[in-house]
Amino acid sequence: DAGSSVEEMEFNWDEYLEDTGATAAPHGSFKHVDTSLQNGFAPGMKLEVAVKSDQNTYWVATIITTCGQLLLLRYDGYGEDRKADFWCDILTADLHPIGWCEQNKKILKVPEGIKDKIPDQEEFLQRVLKGACSAPANLLEGLHRGKNPLDLIAPGSRLELQNIRDSLEAWIVNVIENVGGRLKLRYEGLQNLDKFDQWLFYLDPFLHQLGWAAQHGYSLQPPLAIRSLRSEADWQEILKKMKEEEEESSVPTNLFKDKPVIGVHSFSEGLKLEAVDPMAPFVISPATVIKVYNDKYFLIEIDDLRPERSTSQRYVCHVNSAGIFPVQWSLKNGLHLSPPPGYPGQDFDWADYLKQCGAEAAPQSCFPLLTSDHGFKENMKLEAVNPVDPEEVCIATVTKLKDSYLWLQLEGSKKPIPECIVSVESMNIFPVGWCETNGYQLRPPRKAIVNKQKKIAVVQPEKQILSSRTVHDGLKNQELNSSDSVVINGKYCCPKIYFNHRCFSGPYLNKGRIAELPQSVGPGNCVLVLKEVLTLLINAAYKPSRVLRELQLDEEAAWHGHGETLKAKYKGKSYRATVEVVRTADRVADFCRKTCIKLECCPNLFGPQMVLDKCSENCSVLTKTKYTHYYGKRKNKRIGRPPGGHSNLEVAMKKPNKRRKRRKHFFVHKKKRSSTSVDNTPAGSPQGSGAEEEDDQDESELSHSLAQDRDKRKRKLRTFSFSDDENKPPSPKDIKMEVAEKLQLDSNPLEWSVADVVRFLKSTDCAPLARIFLDQEIDGQALLLLTLPTVQECMDLKLGPAIKLCHHIERVKLAFYQQFAN
């Protein structure tokens, strides 16, 4: 009420999911939302871009990632080097399709940073442009430049809508509102009368561009429900006026290129089937095909046996229409089929009914194949349109699944309604956070467990976040660096995150579970998308609690993102920890890569770039042992008093004669104790007792398996023999002499192959050790990572040979820094 002092109740999805113990339906399951976020550009497309250092010259660049009106680009010639990636605003940057420079007599010139890599410019361009896909010219030039396709459906735009109730007639509709592609439509000629307004997603098969009806031979006239509101002369006058204004208010045809294609059906009049009324999708009922219009459309009617009925439930269908099933589908799936009104008794039998009606059942071949591969599971949460009141978008819970259909319980609707039956491909369901992202009111649950009273406050945006307007006004004809943060139309936008199943999954993640993850998540709100990605990874771990511990926010680290509480369950215990998630699209790629490195998996395992054929990290040749040893995290041990003060020292003094064997940290990582979660439960520890016991058990399991590996290595290494002289540490005199011999390298050790490393070792007095390097496939990069403790532990070398070997490694490192580091 006006002037009310009651504080607004704010609904929080994260808290709600936590309190209900539910999970959000994966973003990748909502294909229509995915399509709506595409801007017409795709990763891999090429274009010609002005070179930043010399605006009079251009060079070919490839699109790495798209996000709204922004493109992440990389000049061709940089290969897999991500450091040179940069963001461009399509509206302001000097971008053109391939061939533009040649047509406009502009100069194509290799940028300075890669000049030495491209000796022959013409040959290089010929090679990289062969079979390349150019960015669409109409999206880079003219009125539609930089516009998201959805932005072209502005209020005032006109479309044609088929009448799904009666026959194949169509009428012009006016776009009143566009909410993330969900359109509020009003029939032309009704002015301010909103009684007959409809909400449809722009990809709905019954929605078309102006001129569609005439083009396909359908009549253009107002639906029967509104025809009596005006005279025939008025409707003809409206139609004439619309045709005159068609060009001004029409929407580009290519906007509907991603609309589902309607196939040919094989239904005939009189056939019986089971159906769900789209206007009241609460029950499955017997239905009849009462009219066939053509090879694409037919009319069905929900059966009603009452003699006194005055109205009928009928609607136009096509072969892919949701909610039509073959006879006996309900029975086969253990579902209730609601008998037709007026049917004697409650026990409906299809055989008796068909005989009674003298009708045939529609054959199975008439219906599309149903799939269960969609990503939805019971108890998942999402946002769904209320079929009784399409203005409402409510919180929904998946209560049941059958093939390609969901049973949804809507929460918070003004009037309680039964469970809705919807297709997994319905355009009336949306991922968690969709309403918030598009600025639309989501109906919260009536008894909001997590609703907390919060006063409304206006928070100024942080300085580092650039709004769309700032980009336009302040950075005209300039490129955005990859470090710049981005907000599109006031919304955070995250590109699609791909799970590259072929990449190396590392020691923490279960390869089998990784393979079961969806192909991608997003795009959408950065925090929500990345939180879903991390949750999927935690659940795909051998030990979810351990992965959560690796991901948790280190309280000593600088805070650069957004803290999110994530949960893990393992062996009946629940764990939670605060994890840092980035908030803007430009930082997503780096975040994903760093998270991969944290989890000791391939840096391309997940991220905004899809690995199509071969991973740029060449991770397919790695084994778990090799990757963890040579490319995994190296945690520096702190020097000083051990945790727990003097008590540890006292325990150690009790048995002075028993030498304690040092544990090898091949996979075993020390337990972190630095950070705490929001609820003051120790981060990464269970809510309850038994955490220490479980971690010790985990480590003992790992230690046991590592001990077996170590024994195998020892047996293998015993085949090499070293003389007593070799086992003696070198004398100081020898060391001084060797240091004086400065090493001059002919090639960069970072680029050395395993054979190059072996060749180098054979030229030193450590030649007998070359075989170990060959067996363990140590290349130049791995060589530069080796230290004395690693050499001793992982190669089982005594002190003498280890020091001798490390001396040569240090010589290589020194030469590398002097000759190649710059």
PDB file of C-alpha atoms in Angstrom, residues 409-554:
ATOM      1  CA  GLN A 409       4.746 -28.077  -8.652  1.00  0.00           C
ATOM      2  CA  LEU A 410       4.439 -24.298  -8.866  1.00  0.00           C
ATOM      3  CA  GLU A 411       5.031 -22.371  -5.634  1.00  0.00           C
ATOM      4  CA  GLY A 412       3.772 -18.912  -4.788  1.00  0.00           C
ATOM      5  CA  SER A 413       1.072 -18.562  -7.461  1.00  0.00           C
ATOM      6  CA  LYS A 414      -1.777 -16.238  -6.481  1.00  0.00           C
ATOM      7  CA  LYS A 415      -4.214 -19.155  -6.736  1.00  0.00           C
ATOM      8  CA  PRO A 416      -2.988 -22.687  -5.898  1.00  0.00           C
ATOM      9  CA  ILE A 417      -2.917 -24.934  -8.980  1.00  0.00           C
ATOM     10  CA  PRO A 418      -2.292 -28.674  -9.489  1.00  0.00           C
ATOM     11  CA  GLU A 419       0.976 -30.061 -10.849  1.00  0.00           C
ATOM     12  CA  CYS A 420       1.646 -28.953 -14.430  1.00  0.00           C
ATOM     13  CA  ILE A 421       2.749 -31.350 -17.177  1.00  0.00           C
ATOM     14  CA  VAL A 422       5.319 -29.705 -19.472  1.00  0.00           C
ATOM     15  CA  SER A 423       7.743 -30.855 -22.131  1.00  0.00           C
ATOM     16  CA  VAL A 424      11.479 -30.557 -21.386  1.00  0.00           C
ATOM     17  CA  GLU A 425      11.598 -28.408 -24.553  1.00  0.00           C
ATOM     18  CA  SER A 426       8.828 -26.086 -23.373  1.00  0.00           C
ATOM     19  CA  MET A 427       9.526 -22.385 -23.878  1.00  0.00           C
ATOM     20  CA  ASN A 428       7.618 -21.597 -20.694  1.00  0.00           C
ATOM     21  CA  ILE A 429      10.317 -22.912 -18.343  1.00  0.00           C
ATOM     22  CA  PHE A 430      13.525 -21.093 -17.436  1.00  0.00           C
ATOM     23  CA  PRO A 431      16.684 -21.646 -15.386  1.00  0.00           C
ATOM     24  CA  VAL A 432      17.125 -20.380 -11.849  1.00  0.00           C
ATOM     25  CA  GLY A 433      17.963 -16.659 -11.935  1.00  0.00           C
ATOM     26  CA  TRP A 434      16.322 -15.946 -15.309  1.00  0.00           C
ATOM     27  CA  CYS A 435      13.776 -13.515 -13.854  1.00  0.00           C
ATOM     28  CA  GLU A 436      16.431 -11.648 -11.885  1.00  0.00           C
ATOM     29  CA  THR A 437      18.698 -11.412 -14.931  1.00  0.00           C
ATOM     30  CA  ASN A 438      15.879  -9.992 -17.056  1.00  0.00           C
ATOM     31  CA  GLY A 439      14.429  -7.713 -14.400  1.00  0.00           C
ATOM     32  CA  TYR A 440      11.109  -9.557 -14.106  1.00  0.00           C
ATOM     33  CA  GLN A 441       9.194 -10.279 -10.895  1.00  0.00           C
ATOM     34  CA  LEU A 442       9.526 -13.899  -9.753  1.00  0.00           C
ATOM     35  CA  ARG A 443       6.703 -15.133  -7.540  1.00  0.00           C
ATOM     36  CA  PRO A 444       8.365 -16.278  -4.290  1.00  0.00           C
ATOM     37  CA  PRO A 445       6.991 -19.219  -2.286  1.00  0.00           C
ATOM     38  CA  ARG A 446       4.189 -18.433   0.156  1.00  0.00           C
ATOM     39  CA  LYS A 447       6.099 -19.716   3.168  1.00  0.00           C
ATOM     40  CA  ALA A 448       9.502 -18.397   2.316  1.00  0.00           C
ATOM     41  CA  ILE A 449      11.825 -20.262   4.674  1.00  0.00           C
ATOM     42  CA  VAL A 450      14.730 -18.030   3.789  1.00  0.00           C
ATOM     43  CA  ASN A 451      13.013 -14.696   3.226  1.00  0.00           C
ATOM     44  CA  LYS A 452      14.649 -12.110   5.390  1.00  0.00           C
ATOM     45  CA  GLN A 453      13.445  -8.548   5.835  1.00  0.00           C
ATOM     46  CA  LYS A 454      15.861  -6.242   4.114  1.00  0.00           C
ATOM     47  CA  LYS A 455      15.542  -2.526   3.605  1.00  0.00           C
ATOM     48  CA  ILE A 456      15.743  -1.391   0.001  1.00  0.00           C
ATOM     49  CA  ALA A 457      19.030   0.331  -0.703  1.00  0.00           C
ATOM     50  CA  VAL A 458      20.504   1.828  -3.860  1.00  0.00           C
ATOM     51  CA  VAL A 459      24.034   0.531  -4.258  1.00  0.00           C
ATOM     52  CA  GLN A 460      26.386   2.356  -6.604  1.00  0.00           C
ATOM     53  CA  PRO A 461      28.172   0.092  -9.106  1.00  0.00           C
ATOM     54  CA  GLU A 462      31.820  -0.627  -8.432  1.00  0.00           C
ATOM     55  CA  LYS A 463      34.282   1.506 -10.349  1.00  0.00           C
ATOM     56  CA  GLN A 464      35.885  -1.291 -12.319  1.00  0.00           C
ATOM     57  CA  ILE A 465      32.594  -2.392 -13.903  1.00  0.00           C
ATOM     58  CA  LEU A 466      31.954  -0.692 -17.248  1.00  0.00           C
ATOM     59  CA  SER A 467      28.340  -0.205 -18.260  1.00  0.00           C
ATOM     60  CA  SER A 468      27.233  -0.519 -21.855  1.00  0.00           C
ATOM     61  CA  ARG A 469      26.752   3.272 -21.993  1.00  0.00           C
ATOM     62  CA  THR A 470      30.280   3.912 -20.648  1.00  0.00           C
ATOM     63  CA  VAL A 471      31.717   1.722 -23.355  1.00  0.00           C
ATOM     64  CA  HIS A 472      29.815   3.621 -26.037  1.00  0.00           C
ATOM     65  CA  ASP A 473      30.588   7.135 -24.804  1.00  0.00           C
ATOM     66  CA  GLY A 474      34.086   6.793 -23.439  1.00  0.00           C
ATOM     67  CA  LEU A 475      35.765   4.152 -25.547  1.00  0.00           C
ATOM     68  CA  LYS A 476      34.664   4.902 -29.096  1.00  0.00           C
ATOM     69  CA  ASN A 477      36.813   3.185 -31.724  1.00  0.00           C
ATOM     70  CA  GLN A 478      38.908   1.604 -29.005  1.00  0.00           C
ATOM     71  CA  GLU A 479      39.376  -2.005 -28.015  1.00  0.00           C
ATOM     72  CA  LEU A 480      38.781  -3.235 -24.490  1.00  0.00           C
ATOM     73  CA  ASN A 481      41.653  -5.078 -22.886  1.00  0.00           C
ATOM     74  CA  SER A 482      40.908  -8.578 -21.638  1.00  0.00           C
ATOM     75  CA  SER A 483      41.334  -7.207 -18.101  1.00  0.00           C
ATOM     76  CA  ASP A 484      38.393  -4.791 -18.457  1.00  0.00           C
ATOM     77  CA  SER A 485      35.170  -5.819 -16.710  1.00  0.00           C
ATOM     78  CA  VAL A 486      31.938  -5.789 -18.633  1.00  0.00           C
ATOM     79  CA  VAL A 487      28.233  -5.412 -17.957  1.00  0.00           C
ATOM     80  CA  ILE A 488      25.714  -5.641 -20.818  1.00  0.00           C
ATOM     81  CA  ASN A 489      22.518  -3.599 -20.433  1.00  0.00           C
ATOM     82  CA  GLY A 490      23.029  -3.597 -16.675  1.00  0.00           C
ATOM     83  CA  LYS A 491      23.302  -7.393 -16.516  1.00  0.00           C
ATOM     84  CA  TYR A 492      26.299  -9.577 -15.818  1.00  0.00           C
ATOM     85  CA  CYS A 493      26.747 -11.968 -18.738  1.00  0.00           C
ATOM     86  CA  CYS A 494      28.756 -15.188 -18.681  1.00  0.00           C
ATOM     87  CA  PRO A 495      29.596 -17.037 -21.904  1.00  0.00           C
ATOM     88  CA  LYS A 496      28.760 -20.711 -22.295  1.00  0.00           C
ATOM     89  CA  ILE A 497      31.099 -22.956 -20.261  1.00  0.00           C
ATOM     90  CA  TYR A 498      32.035 -26.175 -22.033  1.00  0.00           C
ATOM     91  CA  PHE A 499      33.059 -29.418 -20.354  1.00  0.00           C
ATOM     92  CA  ASN A 500      35.726 -30.844 -22.650  1.00  0.00           C
ATOM     93  CA  HIS A 501      35.313 -34.519 -21.829  1.00  0.00           C
ATOM     94  CA  ARG A 502      38.385 -35.576 -23.825  1.00  0.00           C
ATOM     95  CA  CYS A 503      40.749 -33.551 -21.661  1.00  0.00           C
ATOM     96  CA  PHE A 504      42.776 -34.978 -18.747  1.00  0.00           C
ATOM     97  CA  SER A 505      40.679 -35.007 -15.560  1.00  0.00           C
ATOM     98  CA  GLY A 506      43.501 -35.180 -12.994  1.00  0.00           C
ATOM     99  CA  PRO A 507      43.742 -36.960  -9.628  1.00  0.00           C
ATOM    100  CA  TYR A 508      40.695 -35.398  -7.942  1.00  0.00           C
ATOM    101  CA  LEU A 509      37.957 -35.803 -10.556  1.00  0.00           C
ATOM    102  CA  ASN A 510      36.383 -39.089 -11.572  1.00  0.00           C
ATOM    103  CA  LYS A 511      36.700 -39.413 -15.363  1.00  0.00           C
ATOM    104  CA  GLY A 512      33.520 -41.511 -15.552  1.00  0.00           C
ATOM    105  CA  ARG A 513      31.491 -38.862 -13.727  1.00  0.00           C
ATOM    106  CA  ILE A 514      33.056 -36.073 -15.787  1.00  0.00           C
ATOM    107  CA  ALA A 515      31.904 -37.893 -18.939  1.00  0.00           C
ATOM    108  CA  GLU A 516      28.326 -37.782 -17.610  1.00  0.00           C
ATOM    109  CA  LEU A 517      28.352 -33.989 -17.200  1.00  0.00           C
ATOM    110  CA  PRO A 518      26.421 -31.898 -19.752  1.00  0.00           C
ATOM    111  CA  GLN A 519      28.282 -30.624 -22.809  1.00  0.00           C
ATOM    112  CA  SER A 520      27.926 -27.052 -21.559  1.00  0.00           C
ATOM    113  CA  VAL A 521      26.426 -24.733 -18.935  1.00  0.00           C
ATOM    114  CA  GLY A 522      25.156 -21.203 -19.532  1.00  0.00           C
ATOM    115  CA  PRO A 523      25.328 -18.581 -20.868  1.00  0.00           C
ATOM    116  CA  GLY A 524      23.760 -16.331 -18.240  1.00  0.00           C
ATOM    117  CA  ASN A 525      24.488 -14.615 -14.968  1.00  0.00           C
ATOM    118  CA  CYS A 526      28.208 -15.132 -14.237  1.00  0.00           C
ATOM    119  CA  VAL A 527      27.857 -16.001 -10.557  1.00  0.00           C
ATOM    120  CA  LEU A 528      25.003 -18.464 -11.147  1.00  0.00           C
ATOM    121  CA  VAL A 529      26.658 -20.165 -14.128  1.00  0.00           C
ATOM    122  CA  LEU A 530      30.057 -20.575 -12.440  1.00  0.00           C
ATOM    123  CA  LYS A 531      28.449 -21.737  -9.210  1.00  0.00           C
ATOM    124  CA  GLU A 532      26.628 -24.445 -11.163  1.00  0.00           C
ATOM    125  CA  VAL A 533      29.870 -25.453 -12.911  1.00  0.00           C
ATOM    126  CA  LEU A 534      31.741 -25.761  -9.598  1.00  0.00           C
ATOM    127  CA  THR A 535      28.878 -27.731  -8.026  1.00  0.00           C
ATOM    128  CA  LEU A 536      28.958 -30.182 -10.943  1.00  0.00           C
ATOM    129  CA  LEU A 537      32.722 -30.586 -10.530  1.00  0.00           C
ATOM    130  CA  ILE A 538      32.435 -31.178  -6.788  1.00  0.00           C
ATOM    131  CA  ASN A 539      29.832 -33.875  -7.401  1.00  0.00           C
ATOM    132  CA  ALA A 540      32.056 -35.454 -10.061  1.00  0.00           C
ATOM    133  CA  ALA A 541      34.969 -35.912  -7.649  1.00  0.00           C
ATOM    134  CA  TYR A 542      36.275 -39.116  -6.098  1.00  0.00           C
ATOM    135  CA  LYS A 543      35.972 -37.324  -2.753  1.00  0.00           C
ATOM    136  CA  PRO A 544      33.742 -34.223  -3.036  1.00  0.00           C
ATOM    137  CA  SER A 545      34.895 -32.888   0.334  1.00  0.00           C
ATOM    138  CA  ARG A 546      38.498 -32.810  -0.849  1.00  0.00           C
ATOM    139  CA  VAL A 547      37.666 -30.897  -4.046  1.00  0.00           C
ATOM    140  CA  LEU A 548      35.632 -28.421  -2.003  1.00  0.00           C
ATOM    141  CA  ARG A 549      38.688 -27.938   0.222  1.00  0.00           C
ATOM    142  CA  GLU A 550      40.863 -27.217  -2.830  1.00  0.00           C
ATOM    143  CA  LEU A 551      38.370 -24.672  -4.156  1.00  0.00           C
ATOM    144  CA  GLN A 552      37.741 -22.852  -0.882  1.00  0.00           C
ATOM    145  CA  LEU A 553      38.665 -19.209  -0.565  1.00  0.00           C
ATOM    146  CA  ASP A 554      42.021 -18.636   1.082  1.00  0.00           C
TER     147      ASP A 554
END
